Short mmCIF file of C-alpha atoms and ligand atoms in Angstrom, two decimals:
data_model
loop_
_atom_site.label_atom_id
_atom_site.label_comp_id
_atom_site.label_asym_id
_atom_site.label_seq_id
_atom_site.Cartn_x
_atom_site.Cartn_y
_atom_site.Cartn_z
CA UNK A 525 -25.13 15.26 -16.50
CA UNK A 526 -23.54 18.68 -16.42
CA UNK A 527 -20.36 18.33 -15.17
CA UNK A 528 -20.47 21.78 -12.55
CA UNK A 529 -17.02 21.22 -10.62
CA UNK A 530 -13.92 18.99 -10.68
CA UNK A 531 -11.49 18.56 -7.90
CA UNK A 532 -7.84 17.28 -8.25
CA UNK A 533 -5.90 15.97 -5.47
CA UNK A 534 -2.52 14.44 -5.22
CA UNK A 535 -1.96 12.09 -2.33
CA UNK A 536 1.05 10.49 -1.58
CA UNK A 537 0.01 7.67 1.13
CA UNK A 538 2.56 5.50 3.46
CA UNK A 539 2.50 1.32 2.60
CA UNK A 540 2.02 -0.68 5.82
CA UNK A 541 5.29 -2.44 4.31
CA UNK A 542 7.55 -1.59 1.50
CA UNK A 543 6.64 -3.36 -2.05
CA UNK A 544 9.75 -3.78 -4.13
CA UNK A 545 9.38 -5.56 -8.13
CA UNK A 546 11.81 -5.89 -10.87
CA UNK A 547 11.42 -1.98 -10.96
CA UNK A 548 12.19 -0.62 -7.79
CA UNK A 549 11.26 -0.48 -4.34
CA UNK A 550 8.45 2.12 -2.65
CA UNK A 551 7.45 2.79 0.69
CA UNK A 552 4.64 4.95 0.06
CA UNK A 553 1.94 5.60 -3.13
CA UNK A 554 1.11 8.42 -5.02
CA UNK A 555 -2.56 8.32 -6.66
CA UNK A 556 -4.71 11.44 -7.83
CA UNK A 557 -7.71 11.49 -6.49
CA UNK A 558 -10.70 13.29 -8.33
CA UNK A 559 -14.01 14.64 -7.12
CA UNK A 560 -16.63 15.70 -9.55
CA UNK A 561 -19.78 17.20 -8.87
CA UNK A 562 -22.78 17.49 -10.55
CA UNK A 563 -26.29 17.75 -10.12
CA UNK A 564 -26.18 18.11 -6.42
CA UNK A 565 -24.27 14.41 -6.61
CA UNK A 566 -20.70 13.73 -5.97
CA UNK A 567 -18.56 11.58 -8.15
CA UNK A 568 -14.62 9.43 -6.88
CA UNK A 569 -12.28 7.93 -8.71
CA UNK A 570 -8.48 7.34 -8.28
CA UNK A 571 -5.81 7.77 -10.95
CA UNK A 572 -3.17 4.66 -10.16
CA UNK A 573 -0.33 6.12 -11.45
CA UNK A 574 2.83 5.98 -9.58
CA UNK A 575 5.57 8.60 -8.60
CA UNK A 576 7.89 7.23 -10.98
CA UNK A 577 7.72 5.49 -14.91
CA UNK A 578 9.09 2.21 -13.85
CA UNK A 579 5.60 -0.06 -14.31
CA UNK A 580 4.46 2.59 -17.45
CA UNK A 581 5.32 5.45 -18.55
CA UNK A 582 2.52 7.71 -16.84
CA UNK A 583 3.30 9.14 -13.40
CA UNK A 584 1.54 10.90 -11.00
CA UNK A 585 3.17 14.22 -12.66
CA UNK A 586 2.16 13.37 -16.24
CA UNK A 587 -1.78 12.51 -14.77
CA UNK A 588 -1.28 16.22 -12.85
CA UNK A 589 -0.39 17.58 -16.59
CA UNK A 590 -3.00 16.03 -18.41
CA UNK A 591 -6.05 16.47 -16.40
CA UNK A 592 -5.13 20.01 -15.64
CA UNK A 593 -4.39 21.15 -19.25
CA UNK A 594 -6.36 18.79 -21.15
CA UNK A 595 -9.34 16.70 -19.84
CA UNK A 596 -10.56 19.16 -17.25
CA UNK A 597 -10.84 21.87 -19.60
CA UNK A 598 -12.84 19.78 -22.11
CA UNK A 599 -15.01 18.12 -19.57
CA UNK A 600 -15.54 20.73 -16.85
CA UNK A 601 -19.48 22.57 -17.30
CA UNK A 602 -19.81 20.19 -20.50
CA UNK A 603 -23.39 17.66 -20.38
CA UNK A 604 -21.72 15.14 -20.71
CA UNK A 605 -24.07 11.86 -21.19
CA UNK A 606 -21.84 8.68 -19.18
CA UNK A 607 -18.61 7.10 -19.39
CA UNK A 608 -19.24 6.08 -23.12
CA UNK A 609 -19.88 9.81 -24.36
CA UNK A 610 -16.70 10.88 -22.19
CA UNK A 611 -14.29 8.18 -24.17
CA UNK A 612 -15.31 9.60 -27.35
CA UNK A 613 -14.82 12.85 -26.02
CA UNK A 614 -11.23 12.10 -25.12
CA UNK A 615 -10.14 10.27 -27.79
CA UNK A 616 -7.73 12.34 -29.44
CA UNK A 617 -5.52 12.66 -26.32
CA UNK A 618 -3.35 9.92 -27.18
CA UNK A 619 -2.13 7.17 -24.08
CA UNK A 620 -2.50 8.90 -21.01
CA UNK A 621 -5.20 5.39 -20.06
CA UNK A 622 -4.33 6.39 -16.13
CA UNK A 623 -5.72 9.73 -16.23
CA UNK A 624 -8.80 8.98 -18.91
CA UNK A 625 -9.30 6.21 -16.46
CA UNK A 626 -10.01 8.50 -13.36
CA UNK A 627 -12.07 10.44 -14.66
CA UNK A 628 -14.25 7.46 -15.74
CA UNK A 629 -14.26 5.94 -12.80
CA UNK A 630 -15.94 8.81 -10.88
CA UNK A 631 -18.58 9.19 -13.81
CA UNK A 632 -19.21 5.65 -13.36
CA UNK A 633 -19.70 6.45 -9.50
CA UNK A 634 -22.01 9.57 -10.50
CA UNK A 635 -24.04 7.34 -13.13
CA UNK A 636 -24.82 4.65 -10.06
CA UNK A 637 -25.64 7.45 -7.57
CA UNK A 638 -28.33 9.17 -9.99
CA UNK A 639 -29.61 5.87 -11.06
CA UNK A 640 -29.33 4.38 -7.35
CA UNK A 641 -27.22 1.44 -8.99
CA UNK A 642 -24.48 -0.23 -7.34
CA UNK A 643 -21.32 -0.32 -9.78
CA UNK A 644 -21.16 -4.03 -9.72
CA UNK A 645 -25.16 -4.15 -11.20
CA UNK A 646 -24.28 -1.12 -14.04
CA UNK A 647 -21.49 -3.41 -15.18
CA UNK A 648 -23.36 -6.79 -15.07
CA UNK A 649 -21.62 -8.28 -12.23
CA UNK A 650 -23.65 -10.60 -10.18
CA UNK A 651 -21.53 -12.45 -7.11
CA UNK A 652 -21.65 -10.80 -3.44
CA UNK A 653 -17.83 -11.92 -3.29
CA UNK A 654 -14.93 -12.57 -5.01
CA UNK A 655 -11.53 -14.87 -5.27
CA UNK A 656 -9.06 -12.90 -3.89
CA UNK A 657 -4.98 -12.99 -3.66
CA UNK A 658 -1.79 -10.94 -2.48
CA UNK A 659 0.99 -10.31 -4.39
CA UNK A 660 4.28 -10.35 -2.49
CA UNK A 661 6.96 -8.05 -3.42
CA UNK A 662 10.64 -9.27 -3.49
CA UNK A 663 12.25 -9.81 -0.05
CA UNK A 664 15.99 -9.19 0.90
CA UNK A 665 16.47 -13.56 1.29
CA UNK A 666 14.32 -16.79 0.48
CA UNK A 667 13.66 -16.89 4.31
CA UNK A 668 12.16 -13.59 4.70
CA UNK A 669 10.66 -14.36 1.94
CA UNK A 670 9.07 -17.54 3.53
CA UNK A 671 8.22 -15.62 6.41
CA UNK A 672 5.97 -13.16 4.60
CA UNK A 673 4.15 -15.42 2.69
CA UNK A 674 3.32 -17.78 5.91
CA UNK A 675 1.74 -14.43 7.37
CA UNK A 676 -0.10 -13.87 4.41
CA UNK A 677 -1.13 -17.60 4.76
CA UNK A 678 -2.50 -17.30 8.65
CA UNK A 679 -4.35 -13.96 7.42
CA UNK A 680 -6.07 -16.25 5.23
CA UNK A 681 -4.95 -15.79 1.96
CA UNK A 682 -5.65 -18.51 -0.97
CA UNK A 683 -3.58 -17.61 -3.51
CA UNK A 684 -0.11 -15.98 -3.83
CA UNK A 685 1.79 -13.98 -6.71
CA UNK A 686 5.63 -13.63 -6.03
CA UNK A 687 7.65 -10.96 -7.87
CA UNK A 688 10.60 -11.84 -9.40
CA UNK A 689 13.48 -10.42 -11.25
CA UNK A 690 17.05 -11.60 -12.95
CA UNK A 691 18.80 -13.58 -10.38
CA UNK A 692 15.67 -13.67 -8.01
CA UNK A 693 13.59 -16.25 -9.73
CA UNK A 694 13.82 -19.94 -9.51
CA UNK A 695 15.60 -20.14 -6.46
CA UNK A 696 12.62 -18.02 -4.50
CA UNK A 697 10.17 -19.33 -6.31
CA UNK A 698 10.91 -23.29 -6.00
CA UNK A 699 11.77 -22.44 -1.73
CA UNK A 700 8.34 -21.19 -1.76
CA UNK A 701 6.88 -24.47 -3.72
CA UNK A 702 9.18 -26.39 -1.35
CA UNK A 703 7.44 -24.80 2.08
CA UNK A 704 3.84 -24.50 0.46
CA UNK A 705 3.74 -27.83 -1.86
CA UNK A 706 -0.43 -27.25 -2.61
CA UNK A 707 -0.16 -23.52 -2.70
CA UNK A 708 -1.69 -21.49 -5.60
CA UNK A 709 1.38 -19.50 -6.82
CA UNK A 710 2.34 -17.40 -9.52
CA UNK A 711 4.67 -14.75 -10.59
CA UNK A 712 4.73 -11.63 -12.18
CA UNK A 713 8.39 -10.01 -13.59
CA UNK A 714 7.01 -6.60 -14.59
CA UNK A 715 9.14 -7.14 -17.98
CA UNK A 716 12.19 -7.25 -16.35
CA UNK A 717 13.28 -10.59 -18.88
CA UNK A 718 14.37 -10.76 -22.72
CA UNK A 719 14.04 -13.58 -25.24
CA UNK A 720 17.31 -14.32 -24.28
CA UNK A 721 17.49 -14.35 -20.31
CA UNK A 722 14.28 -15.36 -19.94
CA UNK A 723 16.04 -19.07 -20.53
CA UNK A 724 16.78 -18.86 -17.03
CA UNK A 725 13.38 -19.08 -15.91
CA UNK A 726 12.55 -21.94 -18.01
CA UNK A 727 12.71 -23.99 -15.16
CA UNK A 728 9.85 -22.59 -13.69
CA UNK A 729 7.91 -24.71 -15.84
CA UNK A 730 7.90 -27.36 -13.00
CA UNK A 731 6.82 -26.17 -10.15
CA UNK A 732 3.30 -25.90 -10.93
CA UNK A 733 2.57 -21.78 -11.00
CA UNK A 734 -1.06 -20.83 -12.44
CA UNK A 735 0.31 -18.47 -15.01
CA UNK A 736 3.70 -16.48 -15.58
CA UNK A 737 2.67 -12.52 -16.01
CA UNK A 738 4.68 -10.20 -18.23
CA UNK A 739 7.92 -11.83 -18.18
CA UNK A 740 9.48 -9.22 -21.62
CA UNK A 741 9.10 -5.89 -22.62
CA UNK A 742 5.75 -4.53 -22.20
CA UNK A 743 5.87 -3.12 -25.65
CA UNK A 744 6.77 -6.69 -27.15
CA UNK A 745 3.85 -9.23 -27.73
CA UNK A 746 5.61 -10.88 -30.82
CA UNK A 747 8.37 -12.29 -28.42
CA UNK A 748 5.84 -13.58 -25.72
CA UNK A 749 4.35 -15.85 -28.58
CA UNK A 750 7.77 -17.18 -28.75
CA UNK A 751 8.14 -17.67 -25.08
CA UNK A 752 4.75 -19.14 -25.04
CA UNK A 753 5.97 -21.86 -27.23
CA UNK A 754 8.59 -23.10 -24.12
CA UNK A 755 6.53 -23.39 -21.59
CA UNK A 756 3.72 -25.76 -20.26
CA UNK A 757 2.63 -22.95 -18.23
CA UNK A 758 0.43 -20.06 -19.50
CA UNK A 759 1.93 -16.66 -19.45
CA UNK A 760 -0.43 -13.67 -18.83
CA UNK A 761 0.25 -10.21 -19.99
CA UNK A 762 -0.28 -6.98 -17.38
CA UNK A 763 1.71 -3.88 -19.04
CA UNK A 764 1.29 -5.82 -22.65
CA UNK A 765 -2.28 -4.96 -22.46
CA UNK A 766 -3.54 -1.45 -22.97
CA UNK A 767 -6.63 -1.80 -24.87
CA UNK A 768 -8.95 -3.94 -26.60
CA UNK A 769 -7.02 -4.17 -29.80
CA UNK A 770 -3.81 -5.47 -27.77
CA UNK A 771 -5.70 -8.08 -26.12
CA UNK A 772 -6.91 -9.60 -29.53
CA UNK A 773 -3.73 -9.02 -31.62
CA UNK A 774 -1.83 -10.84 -28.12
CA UNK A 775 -4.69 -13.85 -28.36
CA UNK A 776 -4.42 -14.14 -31.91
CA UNK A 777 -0.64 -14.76 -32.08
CA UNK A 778 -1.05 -16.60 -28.86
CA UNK A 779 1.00 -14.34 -27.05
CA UNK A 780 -0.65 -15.32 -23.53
CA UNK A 781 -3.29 -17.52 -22.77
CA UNK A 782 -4.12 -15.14 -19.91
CA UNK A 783 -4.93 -11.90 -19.49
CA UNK A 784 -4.48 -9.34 -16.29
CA UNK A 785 -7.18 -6.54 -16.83
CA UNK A 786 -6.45 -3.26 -14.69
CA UNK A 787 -8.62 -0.55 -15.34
CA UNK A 788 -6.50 2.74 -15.27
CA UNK A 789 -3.77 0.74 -17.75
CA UNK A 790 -6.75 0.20 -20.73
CA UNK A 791 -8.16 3.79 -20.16
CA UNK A 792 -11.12 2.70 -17.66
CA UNK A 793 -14.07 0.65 -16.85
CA UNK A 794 -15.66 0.88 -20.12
CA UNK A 795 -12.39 -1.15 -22.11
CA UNK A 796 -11.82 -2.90 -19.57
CA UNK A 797 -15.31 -4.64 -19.63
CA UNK A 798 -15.09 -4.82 -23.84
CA UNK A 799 -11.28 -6.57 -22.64
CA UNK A 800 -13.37 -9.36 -20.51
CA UNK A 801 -16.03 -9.60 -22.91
CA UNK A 802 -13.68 -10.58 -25.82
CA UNK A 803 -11.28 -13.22 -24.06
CA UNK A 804 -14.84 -14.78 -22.39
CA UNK A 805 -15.64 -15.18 -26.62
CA UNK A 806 -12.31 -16.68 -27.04
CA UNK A 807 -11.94 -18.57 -24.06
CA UNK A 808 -9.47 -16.70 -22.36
CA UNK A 809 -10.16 -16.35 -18.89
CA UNK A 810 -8.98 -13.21 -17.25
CA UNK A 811 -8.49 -11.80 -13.54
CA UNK A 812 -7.95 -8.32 -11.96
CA UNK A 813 -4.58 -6.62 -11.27
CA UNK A 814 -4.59 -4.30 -8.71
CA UNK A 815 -1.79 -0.74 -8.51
CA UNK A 816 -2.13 -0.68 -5.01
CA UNK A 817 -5.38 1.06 -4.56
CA UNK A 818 -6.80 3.48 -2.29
CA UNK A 819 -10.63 2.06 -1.09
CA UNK A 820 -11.93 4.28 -3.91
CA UNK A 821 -9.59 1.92 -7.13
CA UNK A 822 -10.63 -0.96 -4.90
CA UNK A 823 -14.14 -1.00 -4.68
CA UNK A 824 -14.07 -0.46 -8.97
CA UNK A 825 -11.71 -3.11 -8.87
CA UNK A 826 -14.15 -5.38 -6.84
CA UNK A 827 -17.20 -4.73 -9.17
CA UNK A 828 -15.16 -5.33 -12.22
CA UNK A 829 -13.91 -8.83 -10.86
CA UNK A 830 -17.51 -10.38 -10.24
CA UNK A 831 -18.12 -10.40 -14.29
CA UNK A 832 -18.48 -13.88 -14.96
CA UNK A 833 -15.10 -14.54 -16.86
CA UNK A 834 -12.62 -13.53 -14.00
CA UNK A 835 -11.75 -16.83 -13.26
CA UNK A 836 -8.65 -16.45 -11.43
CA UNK A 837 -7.95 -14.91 -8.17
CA UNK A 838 -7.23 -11.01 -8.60
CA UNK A 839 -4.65 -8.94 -6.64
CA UNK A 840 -7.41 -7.23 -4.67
CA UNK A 841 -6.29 -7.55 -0.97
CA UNK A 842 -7.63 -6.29 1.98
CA UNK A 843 -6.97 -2.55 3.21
CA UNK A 844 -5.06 -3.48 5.92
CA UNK A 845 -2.13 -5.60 3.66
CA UNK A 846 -1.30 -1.79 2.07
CA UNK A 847 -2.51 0.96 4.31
CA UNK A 848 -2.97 1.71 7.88
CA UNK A 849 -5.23 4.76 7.37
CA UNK A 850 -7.40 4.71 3.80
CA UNK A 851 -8.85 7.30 2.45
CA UNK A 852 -12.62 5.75 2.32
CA UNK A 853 -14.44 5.18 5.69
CA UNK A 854 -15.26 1.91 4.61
CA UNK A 855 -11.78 -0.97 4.99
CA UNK A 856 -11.91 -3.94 3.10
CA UNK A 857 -11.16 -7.40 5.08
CA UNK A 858 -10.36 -10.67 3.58
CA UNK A 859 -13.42 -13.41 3.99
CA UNK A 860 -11.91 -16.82 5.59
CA UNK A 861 -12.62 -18.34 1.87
CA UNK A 862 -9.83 -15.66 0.47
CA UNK A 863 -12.74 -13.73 -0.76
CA UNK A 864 -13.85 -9.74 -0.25
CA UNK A 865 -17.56 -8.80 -0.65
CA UNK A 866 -18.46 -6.75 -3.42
CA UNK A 867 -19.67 -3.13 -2.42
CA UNK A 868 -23.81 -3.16 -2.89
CA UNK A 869 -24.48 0.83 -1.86
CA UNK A 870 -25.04 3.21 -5.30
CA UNK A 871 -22.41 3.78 -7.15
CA UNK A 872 -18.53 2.49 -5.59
CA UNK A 873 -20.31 2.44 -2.56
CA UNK A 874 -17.57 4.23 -0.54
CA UNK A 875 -17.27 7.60 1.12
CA UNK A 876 -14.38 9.91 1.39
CA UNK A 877 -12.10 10.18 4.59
CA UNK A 878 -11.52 14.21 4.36
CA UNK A 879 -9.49 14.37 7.26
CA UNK A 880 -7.43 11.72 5.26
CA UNK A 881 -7.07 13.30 2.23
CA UNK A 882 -6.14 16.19 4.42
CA UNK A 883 -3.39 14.21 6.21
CA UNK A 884 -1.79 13.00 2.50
CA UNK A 885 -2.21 16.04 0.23
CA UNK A 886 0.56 17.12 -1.76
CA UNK A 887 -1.39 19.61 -4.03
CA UNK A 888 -4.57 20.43 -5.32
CA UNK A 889 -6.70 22.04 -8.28
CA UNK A 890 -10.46 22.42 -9.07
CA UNK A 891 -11.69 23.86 -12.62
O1 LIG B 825 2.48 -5.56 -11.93
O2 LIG B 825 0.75 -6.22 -10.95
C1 LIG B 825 1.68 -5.42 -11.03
C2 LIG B 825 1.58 -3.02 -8.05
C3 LIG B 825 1.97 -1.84 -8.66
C4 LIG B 825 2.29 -1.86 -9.99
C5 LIG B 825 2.22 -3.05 -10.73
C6 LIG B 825 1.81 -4.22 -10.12
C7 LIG B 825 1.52 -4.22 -8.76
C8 LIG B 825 1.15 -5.40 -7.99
C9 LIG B 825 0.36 -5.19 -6.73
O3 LIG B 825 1.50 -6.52 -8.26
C10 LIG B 825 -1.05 -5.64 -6.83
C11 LIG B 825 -1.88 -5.11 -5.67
O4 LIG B 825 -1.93 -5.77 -4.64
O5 LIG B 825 -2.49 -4.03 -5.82
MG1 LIG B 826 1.78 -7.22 -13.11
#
């Protein structure tokens, strides 16, 4: 498809609630949008990088930077054949998986609309729904903390991640197994641990969590293989994760016996499936992270999460646990089995909110 215009918008959109992990706390999200049109068709996708390099180290400047100086440039009026032809035609921009990831995402949305696809059947998906969770940033005391999650509870949540952080850890986590005895719980530390400290969350190992996620560095998978060896329960690896070639070197020196896949951290939708399709061949099951997404990052994230070996919950809520206004016309509500349906129209099957976009633009570009 010839690739005739491409739009660039920064958003910066409030949370319903602030979200605060090992890295900070944030009351509102930045993500790039990006509109492409071609062949009378119009492409979305959603860059997830944040305002600031605490989860990686891409941020909603260095996406701005690298789009507008790099991948527009070589993309923009180019025929360019799908997804696949655009990683190859990207590959010597080193990192930068966020902003590759964008623009795949709304050639993915492009491909479905010419081929009247829904994303979900292009990738191979094949359930109208899937498990769902909410992950539950870190709360000022254990009984706030209690309070949230009972909310999240009556809304009808199944499953619940907890963030934690040095000094925040076993204490939150065992009042929550305390109050919720059958709950599925895990917890996720953003690398906020060492080899070292990470002895204080040893005890952990007890209180019956489905997986611990990133718990050290995210640029250290030889020291999670050592972790692994202490614990009972399997650790999963988020920021650990950027490509293909992480996930096997991580599996091969049993570094996790989980694995988070998020789509703008491996570079898009195309690694991220060849990321699902190896742990399925090493039985490592894997489940969806989610960056907080706008409806357009969520419905990807939906299709992604109904291939066959995302066997755990993903952190896919509803619309209304982040925002009160989205930018797509359609919301996303929780199912009373903790599941969401997976979008079925061509393409992500959402539409744009313009008088949204309007309402959260910081800046914008077209090439
Ligand atoms: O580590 O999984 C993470 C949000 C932003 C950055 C990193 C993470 C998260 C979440 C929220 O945990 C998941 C979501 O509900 O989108
Ligand atoms: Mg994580």
């Amino acid at each position: 498809m010839k690739l005739e215009k491409i739009v660039i918008q920064h958003l910066r959109m409030p949370l319903v609630s602030h979200f605060e992990t090992s890295f900070g706390r944030i009351f509102d999200r930045d993500c790039i949008l990006i509109t492409i049109h071609a062949e009378g068709l119009i492409g979305y996708g959603e860059c997830v990088a944040d305002r600031d390099p605490g989860y990686a180290y891409e941020t909603s400047g260095t996406v701005w930077h690298i789009l507008q100086d790099f991948i527009l440039p070589s993309i923009q009026g180019q025929n360019i054949d799908g997804p696949a032809d655009f990683r190859q035609r990207v590959k010597q921009i080193k990192g930068h998986e966020m902003a590759k990831a964008g623009v795949e995402m709304a050639l993915w949305d492009l491909l479905g609309k010419k081929e009247n696809k829904s994303l979900q059947t292009l990738l191979g998906g094949g359930k109208p729904k899937v498990d769902v969770g909410v992950s539950v940033g870190l709360q000022d005391t254990p009984d706030d903390l209690l309070r949230v999650i009972e909310g999240y509870l009556k809304n009808g949540y199944g499953r619940v991640k907890l963030k934690i952080k040095p000094g925040r850890d076993v204490g939150d986590v065992s009042a929550a197994r305390e109050a919720f005895p059958d709950l599925k719980l895990q917890v996720d530390a953003n690398s906020a641990y060492t080899l070292e400290t990470a002895n204080a969350i040893l005890p952990l190992d007890n209180l019956g969590l489905l997986l611990i996620e990133q718990p050290l560095a995210e640029d250290d998978l030889w020291d999670h293989h050592f972790l692994q060896e202490k614990f009972k329960t399997p650790l999963c690896l988020d920021e650990s994760i950027i490509s293909l070639r992480h996930a096997r070197q991580a599996i091969e020196m049993d570094a996790c016996r989980i694995v988070n896949i998020k789509t703008g951290r491996v570079g898009g939708l195309t690694e991220a499936i060849a990321i699902h399709d190896h742990c399925f061949e090493k039985n490592i099951p894997v489940w969806c992270g989610g960056m907080l997404e706008t409806g357009v990052g969520r419905a990807a994230n939906l299709a992604l999460a109904s291939l066959p070996n995302f066997l755990f919950p993903g952190d896919i809520s509803a619309t209304d646990r982040y925002y009160v206004q989205d930018i797509t016309q359609e919301r996303f509500t929780l199912n009373a089995d903790s599941t969401i349906d997976v979008p079925t129209g061509p393409g992500l099957g959402v539409s744009i909110d313009n008088d949204a976009v309007k309402d959260y633009l910081l800046r914008e570009y077209q090439l």
